[in-house]
């Protein structure tokens, strides 16, 4: 981490060209919410419908994932390989990107580079305008969510049509995605039916809330768009450096529609989504579907390399996005967050995510991985930065690590980002002072024993009830819902000093 | 390793550990210089502030690395986890490689109670008697940091008189998470509610675990609602025998811990 | 634009070195199964493929000879009520059903159908390059014999796909080793599907809503 690498270049947080690792500039894209996590969670925890929707959906997907993962007796070996391939990618990222660029270009594609979200959006908007189109169809893409591409295109008079069913639900509902894989996971069928009835032109007013009927309504709504679209925008799940091949993994066929029918395809991709060789995909095409949708394989995976005459878009642009990734890469431990393949398994197993949902995280990357990736991409500006609260949005239970197909040690990264959060304080906060004092007290047995004398006060507060039900702020956050036991009459240390550990039978029975 | 919480708030878990190990014929030492492993500081992000705590812990427990003692044991999965998985990291991050290596040597011989009993000492039947209906909550750090798996259950199954009931969704966090319970108190409470629902569903009278901290959380909720379920540390159950089972020792229904009422008298 | 390229690469080079792992990067352990235990094209691997494809609620028919393939294809088309169907011009002649009252359209690379023309068709019949038994996946390679371009197998609502036994392997790594990434590939595992509403799986969205597979050999 930052304190130990004396030779490490400072991570920059402005957009001047310094050639140094740079955070995503403040005020761009969707990596930072407006409020701290506990405040946002307060609202979400009150939403009983949300709790029910999330609990049901994450429960189903956890079960499906567990089933298909258990089928493979080499799952752990695949995870180890996936993790090591990504570590290798990070160690050679600039070289591999140049190799990718060379291969894409050799096959008739065009490669663009974007320092940040605003630049990526500008590149895409310019490319769309150059085709003369005023609308695009979109495949679900985290990168374009991150940059806020749809809003940027709208400012340029270009309409972006989301074609993934869940993204469509979010777009029609004037809502924000709350999950990496299932952006409308916070909505149930009857809410979706209402959105469709309200927002979809020509929808059958007798539309029922059956998922099949709703999916068919989406099909009818989008089919004309697919068949007439001139430009598509996609993200990418993987890019293969040694062949220049791009890949999109999907289920509905909306991806195939976008990747195949339009004349122009623009793909926006974070620089980290690389694998070195074609055969490396054999690992990720096993890890990703089982971890994300809980299927042996997702219905459709498309791969393409540059432009193929007579098949698919004849103009292909690949936009490579930094937007803070260089800052993450500069962190020895933290760069593991760039290994993420956006499967969302960590969200589905996270007890915090399950109860508050994705919106509470503010960033487009929610859940455990988002709680580390978002502040790492943006940097933490101080104690009032909403992203400073994200690393604390976890009980460090570790379920995310066990579920992660590329073995990202998310609990450790959470702790490291907590340190980054603490170390961003320009002046000590009350918490800083309390923990510093505690560290002083606890690093000497004499001071510690002296501090323990304060426990007598606790016994006084507890009185004859033997429990404490109300404490002052901030400990009131505990006693709001939980009692505290009265401290014992004698600490273990005192007991040992008094008895040498010998009279436990008499003690306490007197 | 008594742990700071065990020392100050839950000495019965420490006493249980001592009593149990002596009953099994082992010599137990209580290094009086010990304070705290620094877990709260580490997990709240005070990695610099944790360095003196790590150094102090290593100073106190280093005799185990020199073979003076055979093992360090703690009745806590999370404190053991901090020692084993975080101490060296904290030292390295501060650029103190020598401390990191000393910490690794101590960590290599530091065990959570069920690990010591089952893996090191090779016992599952510790000769305990505990005539109660009990459910077991595997704490996150014992489960996923230390991978103790079913060792505590093996120990509990061998306890005479104990009726063990399986806890549904046992592996889901109770919502404690150290300062998480305060910093994100509402989310923590939502998690606790589900844990309590599952505990109550078992109709157990006792919920046990290997960490006093998680038990303080679960017990704090069970007690607040006067559910009639109490929390008892695994070490206390394993230390329990026919001789120690008096009516008074059945504990208060306050749910916070086994013996507060007696300790007060 | 070149300014951005140089800047991003410079940042990444600095970051690569700043965050380099002190212990270096270990070699990639490849202890997972890089090949299956079942022989490609053998009985067991075919059985597994059939089971896994059916799991996605696709229909699977088995055929021994080209004539049986043609008959199976005809059955699939009839049962779905697919009258107007398209094939790539280089589709195996022996696999084509007798025309009867159906209408066959052949697509030649030199004269591709327009999207509205494709949309007016009921079905498409193609071959395939590789199938993965373990995952129930069939891979089509754009432009490979009998497989046509990608739009051909996408726009019509019913896809009948013939898989040769010899092309069936057990695992994903075996399949990738047989594929040429320079042509566009489509990995198909059942009909299109979505689980976006309450994680409830619905088969048939934008891609072909019906997938029939004929395994030959």
Short mmCIF file of C-alpha atoms in Angstrom, two decimals, chain A residues 32-441:
data_model
loop_
_atom_site.label_atom_id
_atom_site.label_comp_id
_atom_site.label_asym_id
_atom_site.label_seq_id
_atom_site.Cartn_x
_atom_site.Cartn_y
_atom_site.Cartn_z
CA UNK A 32 -19.95 8.08 -6.58
CA UNK A 33 -23.33 8.61 -4.96
CA UNK A 34 -24.60 11.66 -3.15
CA UNK A 35 -24.90 10.28 0.38
CA UNK A 36 -22.92 8.06 2.68
CA UNK A 37 -23.74 4.37 2.78
CA UNK A 38 -25.33 4.32 6.27
CA UNK A 39 -27.66 7.17 5.31
CA UNK A 40 -28.69 5.51 2.07
CA UNK A 41 -29.07 2.17 3.82
CA UNK A 42 -31.37 3.75 6.39
CA UNK A 43 -33.90 4.52 3.65
CA UNK A 44 -33.54 1.20 1.89
CA UNK A 45 -33.95 -0.87 5.05
CA UNK A 46 -37.39 0.64 5.51
CA UNK A 47 -38.53 -0.52 2.07
CA UNK A 48 -40.19 -3.84 2.81
CA UNK A 49 -40.98 -4.56 -0.84
CA UNK A 50 -37.31 -4.11 -1.70
CA UNK A 51 -36.27 -6.45 1.10
CA UNK A 52 -38.65 -9.10 -0.16
CA UNK A 53 -37.59 -8.70 -3.82
CA UNK A 54 -33.89 -8.85 -3.00
CA UNK A 55 -34.19 -11.68 -0.53
CA UNK A 56 -36.12 -13.82 -2.97
CA UNK A 57 -33.92 -13.11 -6.01
CA UNK A 58 -30.55 -13.48 -4.30
CA UNK A 59 -31.76 -16.66 -2.61
CA UNK A 60 -32.66 -18.22 -5.97
CA UNK A 61 -29.42 -17.27 -7.63
CA UNK A 62 -27.29 -18.43 -4.70
CA UNK A 63 -28.92 -21.82 -4.95
CA UNK A 64 -28.40 -22.05 -8.70
CA UNK A 65 -24.77 -21.04 -8.44
CA UNK A 66 -24.04 -23.50 -5.67
CA UNK A 67 -25.56 -26.30 -7.75
CA UNK A 68 -23.54 -25.75 -10.91
CA UNK A 69 -20.32 -25.00 -9.07
CA UNK A 70 -20.61 -28.26 -7.15
CA UNK A 71 -20.81 -30.12 -10.48
CA UNK A 72 -17.22 -29.33 -11.37
CA UNK A 73 -14.55 -31.22 -9.46
CA UNK A 74 -11.91 -28.81 -10.78
CA UNK A 75 -13.62 -25.59 -9.67
CA UNK A 76 -10.83 -24.60 -7.28
CA UNK A 77 -8.21 -25.27 -9.95
CA UNK A 78 -10.17 -23.07 -12.36
CA UNK A 79 -10.30 -20.30 -9.75
CA UNK A 80 -6.56 -20.54 -9.17
CA UNK A 81 -5.90 -20.40 -12.90
CA UNK A 82 -8.28 -17.47 -13.35
CA UNK A 83 -6.63 -15.55 -10.56
CA UNK A 84 -3.13 -16.20 -11.89
CA UNK A 85 -4.04 -15.29 -15.48
CA UNK A 86 -5.41 -11.97 -14.28
CA UNK A 87 -2.33 -11.30 -12.13
CA UNK A 88 -0.23 -11.90 -15.22
CA UNK A 89 -2.44 -9.52 -17.23
CA UNK A 90 -1.90 -6.77 -14.65
CA UNK A 91 1.86 -7.26 -14.74
CA UNK A 92 1.90 -6.81 -18.53
CA UNK A 93 -1.11 -4.59 -19.08
CA UNK A 94 0.41 -1.88 -21.30
CA UNK A 95 2.15 -4.42 -23.52
CA UNK A 96 -0.95 -6.58 -23.85
CA UNK A 97 -3.08 -3.55 -24.71
CA UNK A 98 -0.69 -2.59 -27.45
CA UNK A 99 -0.84 -6.16 -28.74
CA UNK A 100 -4.63 -6.05 -28.69
CA UNK A 101 -4.63 -2.75 -30.52
CA UNK A 102 -2.31 -4.09 -33.19
CA UNK A 103 -4.44 -7.18 -33.78
CA UNK A 104 -7.75 -5.31 -33.83
CA UNK A 105 -6.32 -2.77 -36.25
CA UNK A 106 -4.85 -5.48 -38.47
CA UNK A 107 -8.33 -6.95 -38.80
CA UNK A 108 -9.93 -3.70 -39.86
CA UNK A 109 -11.04 -2.33 -36.48
CA UNK A 110 -10.24 1.09 -35.04
CA UNK A 111 -8.90 1.50 -31.52
CA UNK A 112 -9.44 4.63 -29.41
CA UNK A 113 -8.12 5.49 -25.97
CA UNK A 114 -9.98 7.42 -23.28
CA UNK A 115 -8.37 8.88 -20.18
CA UNK A 116 -11.66 9.23 -18.37
CA UNK A 117 -15.44 8.96 -18.58
CA UNK A 118 -16.00 12.29 -20.29
CA UNK A 119 -13.45 11.53 -22.96
CA UNK A 120 -14.94 8.08 -23.60
CA UNK A 121 -18.40 9.56 -23.96
CA UNK A 122 -17.10 12.22 -26.33
CA UNK A 123 -15.37 9.62 -28.51
CA UNK A 124 -18.50 7.48 -28.74
CA UNK A 125 -20.76 10.47 -29.46
CA UNK A 126 -18.43 11.67 -32.21
CA UNK A 127 -18.35 8.21 -33.77
CA UNK A 128 -22.13 7.95 -33.72
CA UNK A 129 -22.54 11.41 -35.21
CA UNK A 130 -20.09 10.56 -37.97
CA UNK A 131 -22.46 7.79 -39.11
CA UNK A 132 -25.33 10.26 -39.35
CA UNK A 133 -27.43 8.21 -36.91
CA UNK A 134 -29.42 9.81 -34.13
CA UNK A 135 -30.00 6.64 -32.14
CA UNK A 136 -28.10 3.57 -31.01
CA UNK A 137 -29.04 0.17 -29.64
CA UNK A 138 -27.10 -0.89 -26.58
CA UNK A 139 -26.00 -4.16 -25.09
CA UNK A 140 -25.87 -4.14 -21.31
CA UNK A 141 -22.48 -2.78 -20.35
CA UNK A 142 -21.04 -1.78 -17.00
CA UNK A 143 -18.43 0.44 -18.65
CA UNK A 144 -21.07 2.61 -20.33
CA UNK A 145 -23.03 2.76 -17.06
CA UNK A 146 -19.83 3.85 -15.35
CA UNK A 147 -19.21 6.67 -17.81
CA UNK A 148 -22.85 7.76 -17.96
CA UNK A 149 -22.84 7.33 -21.73
CA UNK A 150 -26.61 7.40 -22.24
CA UNK A 151 -26.95 10.81 -20.63
CA UNK A 152 -23.96 12.11 -22.57
CA UNK A 153 -25.42 10.86 -25.85
CA UNK A 154 -28.80 12.40 -25.00
CA UNK A 155 -27.08 15.77 -24.60
CA UNK A 156 -25.85 15.35 -28.16
CA UNK A 157 -29.34 14.51 -29.40
CA UNK A 158 -28.61 10.80 -29.72
CA UNK A 159 -31.11 8.34 -28.24
CA UNK A 160 -29.67 5.22 -26.62
CA UNK A 161 -31.96 2.21 -26.44
CA UNK A 162 -31.12 -0.31 -23.77
CA UNK A 163 -31.95 -3.79 -25.07
CA UNK A 164 -31.23 -6.06 -22.14
CA UNK A 165 -34.55 -6.74 -20.45
CA UNK A 166 -33.44 -5.60 -17.02
CA UNK A 167 -31.72 -2.50 -18.42
CA UNK A 168 -34.87 -1.76 -20.36
CA UNK A 169 -36.91 -2.01 -17.16
CA UNK A 170 -34.49 0.39 -15.48
CA UNK A 171 -34.49 2.79 -18.43
CA UNK A 172 -38.26 2.80 -18.84
CA UNK A 173 -38.67 3.19 -15.08
CA UNK A 174 -36.35 6.26 -15.05
CA UNK A 175 -34.47 4.30 -12.44
CA UNK A 176 -30.86 3.33 -11.80
CA UNK A 177 -29.42 -0.19 -12.02
CA UNK A 178 -28.93 -1.90 -8.67
CA UNK A 179 -27.07 -5.06 -9.60
CA UNK A 180 -24.24 -5.88 -12.00
CA UNK A 181 -25.96 -8.82 -13.65
CA UNK A 182 -29.65 -8.17 -13.00
CA UNK A 183 -29.93 -4.37 -12.91
CA UNK A 184 -33.66 -4.51 -12.08
CA UNK A 185 -33.31 -7.07 -9.30
CA UNK A 186 -34.99 -4.57 -6.97
CA UNK A 187 -38.23 -4.75 -9.00
CA UNK A 188 -40.80 -7.51 -8.84
CA UNK A 189 -43.09 -8.65 -11.63
CA UNK A 190 -46.01 -6.43 -10.75
CA UNK A 191 -43.81 -3.34 -10.53
CA UNK A 192 -42.36 -4.23 -13.94
CA UNK A 193 -45.82 -4.68 -15.40
CA UNK A 194 -46.76 -1.22 -14.18
CA UNK A 195 -43.65 0.30 -15.74
CA UNK A 196 -44.36 -1.39 -19.08
CA UNK A 197 -48.00 -0.29 -19.09
CA UNK A 198 -46.98 3.27 -18.34
CA UNK A 199 -43.95 3.62 -20.59
CA UNK A 200 -44.18 1.22 -23.52
CA UNK A 201 -46.04 2.55 -26.54
CA UNK A 202 -48.57 0.13 -28.04
CA UNK A 203 -48.42 -2.29 -25.15
CA UNK A 204 -51.44 -4.53 -24.64
CA UNK A 205 -53.41 -3.02 -21.73
CA UNK A 206 -54.34 -6.54 -20.69
CA UNK A 207 -50.65 -7.34 -20.05
CA UNK A 208 -50.36 -9.75 -17.12
CA UNK A 209 -47.54 -9.86 -14.60
CA UNK A 210 -46.33 -13.24 -15.79
CA UNK A 211 -42.55 -13.08 -16.55
CA UNK A 212 -43.07 -14.76 -19.93
CA UNK A 213 -45.68 -12.25 -21.01
CA UNK A 214 -43.52 -9.39 -19.81
CA UNK A 215 -40.52 -10.76 -21.71
CA UNK A 216 -42.64 -11.08 -24.86
CA UNK A 217 -43.79 -7.50 -24.51
CA UNK A 218 -40.13 -6.47 -24.39
CA UNK A 219 -39.41 -8.57 -27.45
CA UNK A 220 -42.16 -6.90 -29.43
CA UNK A 221 -41.10 -3.46 -28.20
CA UNK A 222 -37.46 -3.89 -29.24
CA UNK A 223 -37.64 -6.01 -32.37
CA UNK A 224 -38.22 -3.13 -34.77
CA UNK A 225 -35.31 -1.28 -33.18
CA UNK A 226 -32.99 -4.23 -33.66
CA UNK A 227 -33.95 -4.76 -37.25
CA UNK A 228 -33.46 -1.13 -38.23
CA UNK A 229 -30.61 0.06 -36.00
CA UNK A 230 -27.55 1.45 -37.80
CA UNK A 231 -25.26 1.75 -34.80
CA UNK A 232 -24.79 -0.43 -31.73
CA UNK A 233 -22.84 0.23 -28.56
CA UNK A 234 -21.59 -2.63 -26.43
CA UNK A 235 -19.23 -3.40 -23.63
CA UNK A 236 -17.02 -6.47 -23.62
CA UNK A 237 -16.62 -9.33 -21.21
CA UNK A 238 -13.21 -10.30 -22.53
CA UNK A 239 -10.66 -9.14 -25.04
CA UNK A 240 -7.97 -11.53 -26.23
CA UNK A 241 -4.65 -9.79 -26.73
CA UNK A 242 -2.94 -12.33 -28.99
CA UNK A 243 -5.80 -12.55 -31.49
CA UNK A 244 -7.59 -9.21 -31.14
CA UNK A 245 -10.83 -11.06 -30.37
CA UNK A 246 -13.64 -9.44 -28.37
CA UNK A 247 -16.32 -11.35 -26.54
CA UNK A 248 -19.78 -10.65 -25.15
CA UNK A 249 -21.50 -13.14 -22.89
CA UNK A 250 -25.31 -12.85 -22.71
CA UNK A 251 -28.62 -14.66 -22.52
CA UNK A 252 -31.42 -12.98 -24.39
CA UNK A 253 -30.00 -12.61 -27.87
CA UNK A 254 -30.15 -8.83 -27.63
CA UNK A 255 -26.36 -8.94 -27.61
CA UNK A 256 -26.25 -10.95 -30.82
CA UNK A 257 -28.75 -8.54 -32.38
CA UNK A 258 -26.59 -5.55 -31.53
CA UNK A 259 -23.30 -7.22 -32.46
CA UNK A 260 -24.58 -8.56 -35.75
CA UNK A 261 -27.22 -6.43 -37.49
CA UNK A 262 -26.07 -2.76 -37.35
CA UNK A 263 -23.52 -1.35 -39.79
CA UNK A 264 -21.36 0.12 -37.04
CA UNK A 265 -20.36 -1.38 -33.71
CA UNK A 266 -18.72 0.66 -30.96
CA UNK A 267 -17.38 -1.27 -27.98
CA UNK A 268 -16.37 0.52 -24.80
CA UNK A 269 -14.16 -1.54 -22.54
CA UNK A 270 -12.18 -0.98 -19.36
CA UNK A 271 -8.49 -1.63 -19.99
CA UNK A 272 -8.44 -4.46 -17.47
CA UNK A 273 -10.79 -6.80 -19.33
CA UNK A 274 -7.99 -8.53 -21.16
CA UNK A 275 -6.79 -12.07 -21.29
CA UNK A 276 -3.44 -12.80 -22.92
CA UNK A 277 -4.35 -15.70 -25.22
CA UNK A 278 -7.33 -17.33 -26.87
CA UNK A 279 -6.89 -20.49 -24.82
CA UNK A 280 -7.10 -18.44 -21.60
CA UNK A 281 -10.78 -17.98 -22.41
CA UNK A 282 -11.25 -21.68 -21.62
CA UNK A 283 -10.92 -20.75 -17.94
CA UNK A 284 -13.19 -17.71 -17.93
CA UNK A 285 -15.93 -19.19 -20.10
CA UNK A 286 -16.27 -21.79 -17.34
CA UNK A 287 -15.94 -19.45 -14.36
CA UNK A 288 -18.22 -16.65 -15.53
CA UNK A 289 -21.56 -18.32 -16.38
CA UNK A 290 -21.55 -20.61 -13.37
CA UNK A 291 -20.74 -17.70 -11.06
CA UNK A 292 -23.10 -15.16 -12.54
CA UNK A 293 -26.33 -16.67 -13.79
CA UNK A 294 -25.72 -20.04 -12.15
CA UNK A 295 -25.84 -21.84 -15.49
CA UNK A 296 -23.41 -24.33 -17.00
CA UNK A 297 -23.21 -21.94 -19.90
CA UNK A 298 -25.12 -18.79 -20.73
CA UNK A 299 -27.36 -19.07 -23.81
CA UNK A 300 -25.14 -16.98 -26.09
CA UNK A 301 -21.48 -16.08 -26.22
CA UNK A 302 -20.33 -14.10 -29.24
CA UNK A 303 -16.74 -13.56 -30.26
CA UNK A 304 -15.52 -11.38 -33.09
CA UNK A 305 -12.20 -10.20 -34.37
CA UNK A 306 -12.10 -6.84 -36.09
CA UNK A 307 -14.34 -6.78 -39.15
CA UNK A 308 -15.44 -9.84 -41.14
CA UNK A 309 -16.45 -9.02 -44.71
CA UNK A 310 -20.01 -10.10 -45.38
CA UNK A 311 -20.78 -10.88 -41.74
CA UNK A 312 -21.83 -8.34 -39.16
CA UNK A 313 -20.90 -4.65 -38.76
CA UNK A 314 -18.46 -3.45 -41.37
CA UNK A 315 -17.20 -0.69 -39.13
CA UNK A 316 -15.85 -1.56 -35.69
CA UNK A 317 -14.49 0.79 -33.05
CA UNK A 318 -12.96 -0.28 -29.77
CA UNK A 319 -12.66 2.37 -27.04
CA UNK A 320 -10.22 1.53 -24.24
CA UNK A 321 -11.03 3.25 -20.97
CA UNK A 322 -8.73 4.17 -18.09
CA UNK A 323 -11.00 6.26 -15.80
CA UNK A 324 -9.12 5.46 -12.60
CA UNK A 325 -7.91 1.99 -13.49
CA UNK A 326 -4.30 3.15 -13.64
CA UNK A 327 -4.64 4.32 -10.03
CA UNK A 328 -5.91 0.89 -9.00
CA UNK A 329 -3.14 -0.85 -10.91
CA UNK A 330 -0.54 1.21 -9.03
CA UNK A 331 -1.61 -0.41 -5.74
CA UNK A 332 0.12 -3.75 -5.20
CA UNK A 333 -2.70 -5.38 -3.24
CA UNK A 334 -5.48 -3.28 -4.65
CA UNK A 335 -4.85 -4.17 -8.27
CA UNK A 336 -6.54 -7.49 -7.57
CA UNK A 337 -9.80 -5.54 -7.76
CA UNK A 338 -9.09 -5.23 -11.50
CA UNK A 339 -9.28 -9.01 -11.78
CA UNK A 340 -13.05 -8.72 -11.40
CA UNK A 341 -15.00 -10.27 -14.29
CA UNK A 342 -18.30 -8.64 -13.19
CA UNK A 343 -20.06 -11.91 -12.42
CA UNK A 344 -21.86 -10.46 -9.37
CA UNK A 345 -21.50 -13.63 -7.30
CA UNK A 346 -20.17 -11.52 -4.42
CA UNK A 347 -23.32 -9.39 -4.46
CA UNK A 348 -25.57 -12.41 -4.32
CA UNK A 349 -23.84 -13.90 -1.27
CA UNK A 350 -23.35 -10.62 0.60
CA UNK A 351 -25.65 -10.27 3.62
CA UNK A 352 -25.28 -6.49 3.47
CA UNK A 353 -26.17 -6.25 -0.22
CA UNK A 354 -29.12 -8.58 0.28
CA UNK A 355 -30.63 -6.23 2.81
CA UNK A 356 -29.96 -2.80 1.32
CA UNK A 357 -29.70 -3.42 -2.44
CA UNK A 358 -27.42 -1.81 -4.96
CA UNK A 359 -28.63 1.79 -4.87
CA UNK A 360 -27.31 2.33 -1.35
CA UNK A 361 -23.76 2.09 -2.69
CA UNK A 362 -24.22 5.13 -4.93
CA UNK A 363 -21.77 3.81 -7.52
CA UNK A 364 -22.74 1.63 -10.50
CA UNK A 365 -20.55 -1.01 -8.88
CA UNK A 366 -22.42 -2.14 -5.79
CA UNK A 367 -21.88 -4.96 -3.33
CA UNK A 368 -18.55 -6.12 -1.92
CA UNK A 369 -16.52 -5.59 -5.09
CA UNK A 370 -18.11 -2.18 -5.59
CA UNK A 371 -17.32 -1.21 -2.02
CA UNK A 372 -13.63 -1.55 -2.84
CA UNK A 373 -13.52 -0.82 -6.56
CA UNK A 374 -15.51 2.42 -6.44
CA UNK A 375 -13.28 4.21 -3.88
CA UNK A 376 -10.18 2.81 -5.54
CA UNK A 377 -11.21 4.23 -8.92
CA UNK A 378 -12.19 7.64 -7.55
CA UNK A 379 -9.80 7.97 -4.65
CA UNK A 380 -11.16 9.12 -1.30
CA UNK A 381 -11.18 12.86 -0.85
CA UNK A 382 -11.85 12.99 2.89
CA UNK A 383 -14.21 11.90 5.65
CA UNK A 384 -17.25 13.44 3.94
CA UNK A 385 -16.69 11.69 0.62
CA UNK A 386 -19.59 9.23 0.20
CA UNK A 387 -17.11 6.71 -1.17
CA UNK A 388 -15.19 6.91 2.12
CA UNK A 389 -18.11 5.08 3.73
CA UNK A 390 -18.22 2.23 1.20
CA UNK A 391 -15.37 0.10 2.56
CA UNK A 392 -17.24 0.03 5.88
CA UNK A 393 -20.37 -1.38 4.22
CA UNK A 394 -19.36 -4.90 5.15
CA UNK A 395 -19.22 -7.05 8.25
CA UNK A 396 -16.07 -8.66 6.77
CA UNK A 397 -17.85 -12.00 6.85
CA UNK A 398 -15.78 -13.29 3.94
CA UNK A 399 -18.60 -14.88 1.93
CA UNK A 400 -17.54 -12.75 -1.05
CA UNK A 401 -14.08 -14.25 -1.21
CA UNK A 402 -15.44 -17.78 -1.22
CA UNK A 403 -17.80 -16.96 -4.07
CA UNK A 404 -15.35 -14.97 -6.17
CA UNK A 405 -14.40 -16.97 -9.27
CA UNK A 406 -11.03 -15.22 -9.51
CA UNK A 407 -10.30 -15.35 -5.78
CA UNK A 408 -10.18 -11.61 -5.13
CA UNK A 409 -9.47 -11.23 -1.42
CA UNK A 410 -12.25 -8.69 -1.02
CA UNK A 411 -12.19 -8.70 2.82
CA UNK A 412 -8.53 -7.73 2.77
CA UNK A 413 -9.17 -5.04 0.16
CA UNK A 414 -12.01 -3.70 2.31
CA UNK A 415 -9.60 -3.38 5.23
CA UNK A 416 -7.01 -1.70 3.00
CA UNK A 417 -9.61 0.77 1.72
CA UNK A 418 -10.72 1.46 5.28
CA UNK A 419 -7.12 2.41 5.92
CA UNK A 420 -7.20 4.62 2.83
CA UNK A 421 -10.37 6.17 4.19
CA UNK A 422 -8.84 6.81 7.61
CA UNK A 423 -5.66 8.17 6.09
CA UNK A 424 -7.61 10.63 3.93
CA UNK A 425 -8.63 12.62 7.03
CA UNK A 426 -7.01 16.05 6.87
CA UNK A 427 -7.63 16.46 10.61
CA UNK A 428 -8.31 13.72 13.16
CA UNK A 429 -11.98 12.87 13.56
CA UNK A 430 -13.61 11.87 16.86
CA UNK A 431 -13.29 8.25 15.79
CA UNK A 432 -9.60 8.76 15.02
CA UNK A 433 -8.99 10.18 18.48
CA UNK A 434 -10.93 7.39 20.18
CA UNK A 435 -9.10 4.63 18.36
CA UNK A 436 -5.72 6.25 18.84
CA UNK A 437 -6.41 6.51 22.56
CA UNK A 438 -7.53 2.90 22.61
CA UNK A 439 -4.35 1.83 20.83
CA UNK A 440 -2.27 3.59 23.45
CA UNK A 441 -4.26 2.00 26.27
#
